[in-house]
Structure formats: structure tokens, C-alpha cells
PDB file of C-alpha atoms in Angstrom:
ATOM      1  CA  MET A  36     114.646  96.148  75.315  1.00 56.00           C
ATOM      2  CA  LYS A  37     116.654  99.302  75.957  1.00 73.00           C
ATOM      3  CA  PRO A  38     117.116 100.183  79.659  1.00 78.00           C
ATOM      4  CA  PRO A  39     115.087 103.223  80.750  1.00 88.00           C
ATOM      5  CA  GLU A  40     117.057 106.446  80.873  1.00 93.00           C
ATOM      6  CA  VAL A  41     116.636 110.046  81.932  1.00 96.00           C
ATOM      7  CA  SER A  42     118.717 112.871  80.516  1.00 96.00           C
ATOM      8  CA  ALA A  43     119.196 116.571  81.215  1.00 95.00           C
ATOM      9  CA  ALA A  44     121.490 119.364  80.053  1.00 95.00           C
ATOM     10  CA  ILE A  45     122.765 121.374  83.009  1.00 95.00           C
ATOM     11  CA  ASP A  46     124.366 124.813  82.757  1.00 94.00           C
ATOM     12  CA  ALA A  47     127.565 123.992  84.623  1.00 95.00           C
ATOM     13  CA  PRO A  48     131.022 122.610  83.795  1.00 96.00           C
ATOM     14  CA  GLN A  49     131.430 118.836  83.798  1.00 97.00           C
ATOM     15  CA  ARG A  50     133.705 118.886  86.890  1.00 97.00           C
ATOM     16  CA  THR A  51     131.152 120.951  88.860  1.00 96.00           C
ATOM     17  CA  VAL A  52     128.361 118.501  88.024  1.00 97.00           C
ATOM     18  CA  TRP A  53     130.618 115.519  88.826  1.00 97.00           C
ATOM     19  CA  SER A  54     131.479 117.006  92.203  1.00 96.00           C
ATOM     20  CA  ALA A  55     127.828 117.654  93.071  1.00 96.00           C
ATOM     21  CA  LEU A  56     126.888 114.073  92.151  1.00 96.00           C
ATOM     22  CA  THR A  57     129.762 112.313  93.894  1.00 96.00           C
ATOM     23  CA  ARG A  58     130.253 114.311  97.098  1.00 94.00           C
ATOM     24  CA  LEU A  59     128.390 111.818  99.258  1.00 92.00           C
ATOM     25  CA  SER A  60     128.376 113.962 102.397  1.00 91.00           C
ATOM     26  CA  ASP A  61     126.296 116.585 100.502  1.00 92.00           C
ATOM     27  CA  ARG A  62     123.617 114.255  99.070  1.00 92.00           C
ATOM     28  CA  SER A  63     120.959 115.459 101.498  1.00 91.00           C
ATOM     29  CA  ARG A  64     121.613 119.067 100.414  1.00 92.00           C
ATOM     30  CA  VAL A  65     121.683 118.307  96.682  1.00 93.00           C
ATOM     31  CA  LEU A  66     118.691 115.912  96.495  1.00 93.00           C
ATOM     32  CA  ASP A  67     115.520 117.200  98.164  1.00 91.00           C
ATOM     33  CA  ASP A  68     114.034 113.833  99.120  1.00 89.00           C
ATOM     34  CA  VAL A  69     117.256 112.478 100.689  1.00 92.00           C
ATOM     35  CA  ARG A  70     116.863 113.080 104.418  1.00 91.00           C
ATOM     36  CA  SER A  71     120.069 111.494 105.711  1.00 90.00           C
ATOM     37  CA  VAL A  72     123.115 109.523 104.625  1.00 92.00           C
ATOM     38  CA  GLU A  73     124.894 106.931 106.758  1.00 92.00           C
ATOM     39  CA  PHE A  74     128.316 105.782 105.574  1.00 92.00           C
ATOM     40  CA  HIS A  75     129.321 102.109 105.716  1.00 92.00           C
ATOM     41  CA  THR A  76     132.757 103.043 104.352  1.00 89.00           C
ATOM     42  CA  ASP A  77     134.432 106.451 104.345  1.00 87.00           C
ATOM     43  CA  ASP A  78     132.709 109.156 102.305  1.00 82.00           C
ATOM     44  CA  SER A  79     135.142 109.046  99.365  1.00 91.00           C
ATOM     45  CA  PHE A  80     133.548 108.155  96.030  1.00 95.00           C
ATOM     46  CA  GLN A  81     135.430 105.099  94.805  1.00 96.00           C
ATOM     47  CA  VAL A  82     134.684 101.511  93.833  1.00 97.00           C
ATOM     48  CA  GLY A  83     133.453  99.691  96.924  1.00 96.00           C
ATOM     49  CA  ALA A  84     132.146 102.818  98.687  1.00 96.00           C
ATOM     50  CA  GLN A  85     128.873 102.039 100.407  1.00 96.00           C
ATOM     51  CA  TRP A  86     126.241 104.181 102.097  1.00 95.00           C
ATOM     52  CA  ARG A  87     122.630 104.049 103.186  1.00 94.00           C
ATOM     53  CA  GLU A  88     120.215 106.807 102.175  1.00 92.00           C
ATOM     54  CA  TRP A  89     116.956 107.559 103.891  1.00 92.00           C
ATOM     55  CA  ARG A  90     114.572 109.111 101.359  1.00 88.00           C
ATOM     56  CA  ARG A  91     111.115 110.524 101.708  1.00 82.00           C
ATOM     57  CA  ALA A  92     108.991 108.477  99.334  1.00 66.00           C
ATOM     58  CA  THR A  93     105.243 108.813  98.774  1.00 59.00           C
ATOM     59  CA  GLY A  94     104.569 110.175 102.231  1.00 62.00           C
ATOM     60  CA  ARG A  95     106.795 107.759 104.113  1.00 68.00           C
ATOM     61  CA  GLY A  96     110.472 106.965 104.433  1.00 75.00           C
ATOM     62  CA  ARG A  97     112.479 104.417 102.530  1.00 81.00           C
ATOM     63  CA  THR A  98     116.074 103.364 103.053  1.00 88.00           C
ATOM     64  CA  GLU A  99     118.371 102.101 100.370  1.00 89.00           C
ATOM     65  CA  THR A 100     121.944 100.834 100.619  1.00 93.00           C
ATOM     66  CA  LEU A 101     124.041 101.787  97.600  1.00 95.00           C
ATOM     67  CA  THR A 102     127.450 100.470  96.530  1.00 96.00           C
ATOM     68  CA  VAL A 103     129.723 102.073  93.934  1.00 97.00           C
ATOM     69  CA  ILE A 104     130.676  99.417  91.370  1.00 98.00           C
ATOM     70  CA  ALA A 105     132.471 101.523  88.718  1.00 98.00           C
ATOM     71  CA  VAL A 106     134.035 104.998  88.520  1.00 98.00           C
ATOM     72  CA  HIS A 107     135.462 106.707  85.419  1.00 97.00           C
ATOM     73  CA  GLU A 108     136.041 110.240  86.693  1.00 96.00           C
ATOM     74  CA  PRO A 109     134.649 112.695  85.503  1.00 96.00           C
ATOM     75  CA  VAL A 110     132.751 110.818  82.801  1.00 97.00           C
ATOM     76  CA  ALA A 111     130.670 108.023  84.364  1.00 98.00           C
ATOM     77  CA  TYR A 112     129.936 105.943  87.433  1.00 98.00           C
ATOM     78  CA  SER A 113     127.669 103.046  88.384  1.00 98.00           C
ATOM     79  CA  VAL A 114     126.038 102.193  91.692  1.00 97.00           C
ATOM     80  CA  ARG A 115     124.117  99.083  92.713  1.00 96.00           C
ATOM     81  CA  ALA A 116     121.304  98.583  95.207  1.00 93.00           C
ATOM     82  CA  GLU A 117     119.043  95.679  96.066  1.00 85.00           C
ATOM     83  CA  ARG A 118     115.406  96.108  96.998  1.00 74.00           C
ATOM     84  CA  HIS A 119     112.383  93.833  97.256  1.00 69.00           C
ATOM     85  CA  GLY A 120     114.138  91.004  95.424  1.00 71.00           C
ATOM     86  CA  LEU A 121     115.286  93.286  92.597  1.00 79.00           C
ATOM     87  CA  GLU A 122     118.828  94.375  91.808  1.00 86.00           C
ATOM     88  CA  LEU A 123     119.135  97.952  90.532  1.00 90.00           C
ATOM     89  CA  THR A 124     122.204  99.177  88.664  1.00 94.00           C
ATOM     90  CA  ARG A 125     122.163 102.923  87.995  1.00 95.00           C
ATOM     91  CA  THR A 126     124.781 104.263  85.573  1.00 97.00           C
ATOM     92  CA  THR A 127     125.264 108.015  85.266  1.00 98.00           C
ATOM     93  CA  GLU A 128     127.211 109.523  82.368  1.00 98.00           C
ATOM     94  CA  LEU A 129     128.386 113.121  82.011  1.00 98.00           C
ATOM     95  CA  VAL A 130     129.205 114.595  78.610  1.00 98.00           C
ATOM     96  CA  ALA A 131     130.642 118.102  78.313  1.00 97.00           C
ATOM     97  CA  LEU A 132     128.525 119.857  75.672  1.00 97.00           C
ATOM     98  CA  SER A 133     130.654 122.976  76.079  1.00 96.00           C
ATOM     99  CA  PRO A 134     132.981 124.311  78.799  1.00 96.00           C
ATOM    100  CA  TRP A 135     129.929 125.531  80.738  1.00 94.00           C
ATOM    101  CA  ARG A 136     127.205 122.965  79.867  1.00 96.00           C
ATOM    102  CA  THR A 137     127.003 119.258  80.721  1.00 97.00           C
ATOM    103  CA  GLN A 138     124.652 116.515  79.533  1.00 97.00           C
ATOM    104  CA  VAL A 139     123.806 114.106  82.376  1.00 97.00           C
ATOM    105  CA  THR A 140     122.237 110.759  81.457  1.00 97.00           C
ATOM    106  CA  THR A 141     121.118 108.168  84.003  1.00 97.00           C
ATOM    107  CA  ARG A 142     120.384 104.615  82.823  1.00 96.00           C
ATOM    108  CA  LEU A 143     118.523 102.179  85.053  1.00 92.00           C
ATOM    109  CA  MET A 144     119.003  98.443  84.857  1.00 90.00           C
ATOM    110  CA  LEU A 145     116.576  96.438  86.989  1.00 83.00           C
ATOM    111  CA  GLN A 146     116.675  92.652  87.239  1.00 80.00           C
ATOM    112  CA  PRO A 147     115.605  89.962  89.691  1.00 74.00           C
ATOM    113  CA  SER A 148     118.164  89.287  92.404  1.00 71.00           C
ATOM    114  CA  ARG A 149     120.280  86.190  91.792  1.00 67.00           C
ATOM    115  CA  SER A 150     119.379  84.924  95.266  1.00 65.00           C
ATOM    116  CA  GLN A 151     115.717  84.383  94.303  1.00 63.00           C
ATOM    117  CA  GLY A 152     114.192  81.091  93.154  1.00 67.00           C
ATOM    118  CA  ARG A 153     112.943  80.620  89.596  1.00 70.00           C
ATOM    119  CA  PHE A 154     109.240  81.334  90.295  1.00 68.00           C
ATOM    120  CA  ARG A 155     110.102  84.349  92.455  1.00 65.00           C
ATOM    121  CA  ARG A 156     112.407  85.724  89.702  1.00 63.00           C
ATOM    122  CA  MET A 157     109.500  85.503  87.245  1.00 68.00           C
ATOM    123  CA  LEU A 158     107.276  87.457  89.652  1.00 67.00           C
ATOM    124  CA  MET A 159     110.046  89.998  90.167  1.00 64.00           C
ATOM    125  CA  ARG A 160     110.290  90.560  86.410  1.00 65.00           C
ATOM    126  CA  LEU A 161     106.605  91.511  86.388  1.00 68.00           C
ATOM    127  CA  PHE A 162     106.965  93.709  89.471  1.00 67.00           C
ATOM    128  CA  GLY A 163     110.091  95.225  87.917  1.00 66.00           C
ATOM    129  CA  PHE A 164     108.082  97.102  85.270  1.00 71.00           C
ATOM    130  CA  VAL A 165     106.178  98.986  87.957  1.00 75.00           C
ATOM    131  CA  GLU A 166     109.347  99.642  89.940  1.00 76.00           C
ATOM    132  CA  ALA A 167     111.185 100.837  86.799  1.00 79.00           C
ATOM    133  CA  ARG A 168     108.539 103.509  86.162  1.00 84.00           C
ATOM    134  CA  ARG A 169     108.856 104.729  89.743  1.00 85.00           C
ATOM    135  CA  LEU A 170     112.655 104.809  89.485  1.00 86.00           C
ATOM    136  CA  VAL A 171     112.552 106.795  86.223  1.00 90.00           C
ATOM    137  CA  LYS A 172     110.308 109.362  87.882  1.00 92.00           C
ATOM    138  CA  ARG A 173     112.697 109.589  90.856  1.00 91.00           C
ATOM    139  CA  ALA A 174     115.705 109.955  88.520  1.00 93.00           C
ATOM    140  CA  ARG A 175     113.966 112.911  86.804  1.00 95.00           C
ATOM    141  CA  VAL A 176     113.353 114.565  90.163  1.00 94.00           C
ATOM    142  CA  ASP A 177     116.995 113.949  91.167  1.00 94.00           C
ATOM    143  CA  LEU A 178     118.230 115.645  87.973  1.00 95.00           C
ATOM    144  CA  ASP A 179     115.911 118.605  88.614  1.00 95.00           C
ATOM    145  CA  ASP A 180     117.281 118.851  92.171  1.00 95.00           C
ATOM    146  CA  LEU A 181     120.848 118.647  90.861  1.00 95.00           C
ATOM    147  CA  ALA A 182     120.248 121.469  88.361  1.00 94.00           C
ATOM    148  CA  ARG A 183     118.609 123.605  91.028  1.00 94.00           C
ATOM    149  CA  HIS A 184     121.483 122.965  93.461  1.00 93.00           C
ATOM    150  CA  ILE A 185     124.124 123.895  90.898  1.00 92.00           C
ATOM    151  CA  GLY A 186     122.099 126.865  89.709  1.00 78.00           C
ATOM    152  CA  GLY A 187     121.955 125.879  86.055  1.00 53.00           C
ATOM    153  CA  ASP A 188     118.819 125.444  84.004  1.00 51.00           C
ATOM    154  CA  GLN A 189     117.896 121.931  83.025  1.00 53.00           C
ATOM    155  CA  ARG A 190     116.068 120.630  79.954  1.00 50.00           C
ATOM    156  CA  GLU A 191     114.887 117.078  79.631  1.00 49.00           C
ATOM    157  CA  ARG A 192     115.616 115.229  76.402  1.00 42.00           C
TER     158      ARG A 192
END
């Protein structure tokens, strides 16, 4: 099965979009539901960088600790988070469609955490389908927020 993905074309140069996505200290200004960011490492976007986000989610707050696991500037990066026994890997790719337009695609890979027992991993696979739908919806909102922050129009594909 193909991992779920969300894609948008944003009217901005690839470097501008990259900067908006990877400037960790600005995440609460770029993404509307991010309320605060706490750094576990410095705020530079590199492999091993780690931070905790507090997001408003369905009327209440949720924290998530994210770790950068791959960076290919300004083309792609991957971050990993663990939640409720599930390991989420989110890969974001940027493709320059023209000097002033960038295609942003986010792929979500959700799997049971390796630390879980066999029965619990099976339950997490079932729960993962529900969580994947919620994460796809959040990724769409994040891309809308990104486009609004940059000032470019955004069209889902």
C-alpha cells in the first residue's frame, strides 16, 4: 500500500518555501495550530535536531517531539515522532515547478513502534488507519497555513 500523501503547489521560489518549513523558531507563526516550540537541541535544521511542539488539536492541546532524520537541502527532509505506540515518519519534498512556483509533497509513514509486543503491534496497525486519516488532514491544514504565510496561492493535487 502506498503511504498517504498530501501535495500543494505554492506560488513562491523553492528556497523561500524551504526556509519557511525549516526555520524552527518560526513554526508557531507559520502553522496556525502550533502554539509553542521548545528546543531540545539548538534551532538549526539538521540531522539530529529535536524539538517539542504544542499544538491545538480538536479543542485541546497535544505535544509531539520531533527529530530530524534526513536533510537534502533544499529538496527534501524527513522527521520522526512517536505517539501512542506508533512511529510516524513524515517526508517533505519540494520540487521547483518554475522559478516562482514550488510543489510541496508530504508523505506519511505510520508503523507500530518497535518497542511494542506482538499483540500490541497488531492493535497499533488497526489504530494506525484512524491516526493516518487524522495526520493527512493535519498535513493539508499545514500546507494551507504555509501557503498563507508565504502569500502564495495553493492548489491541492
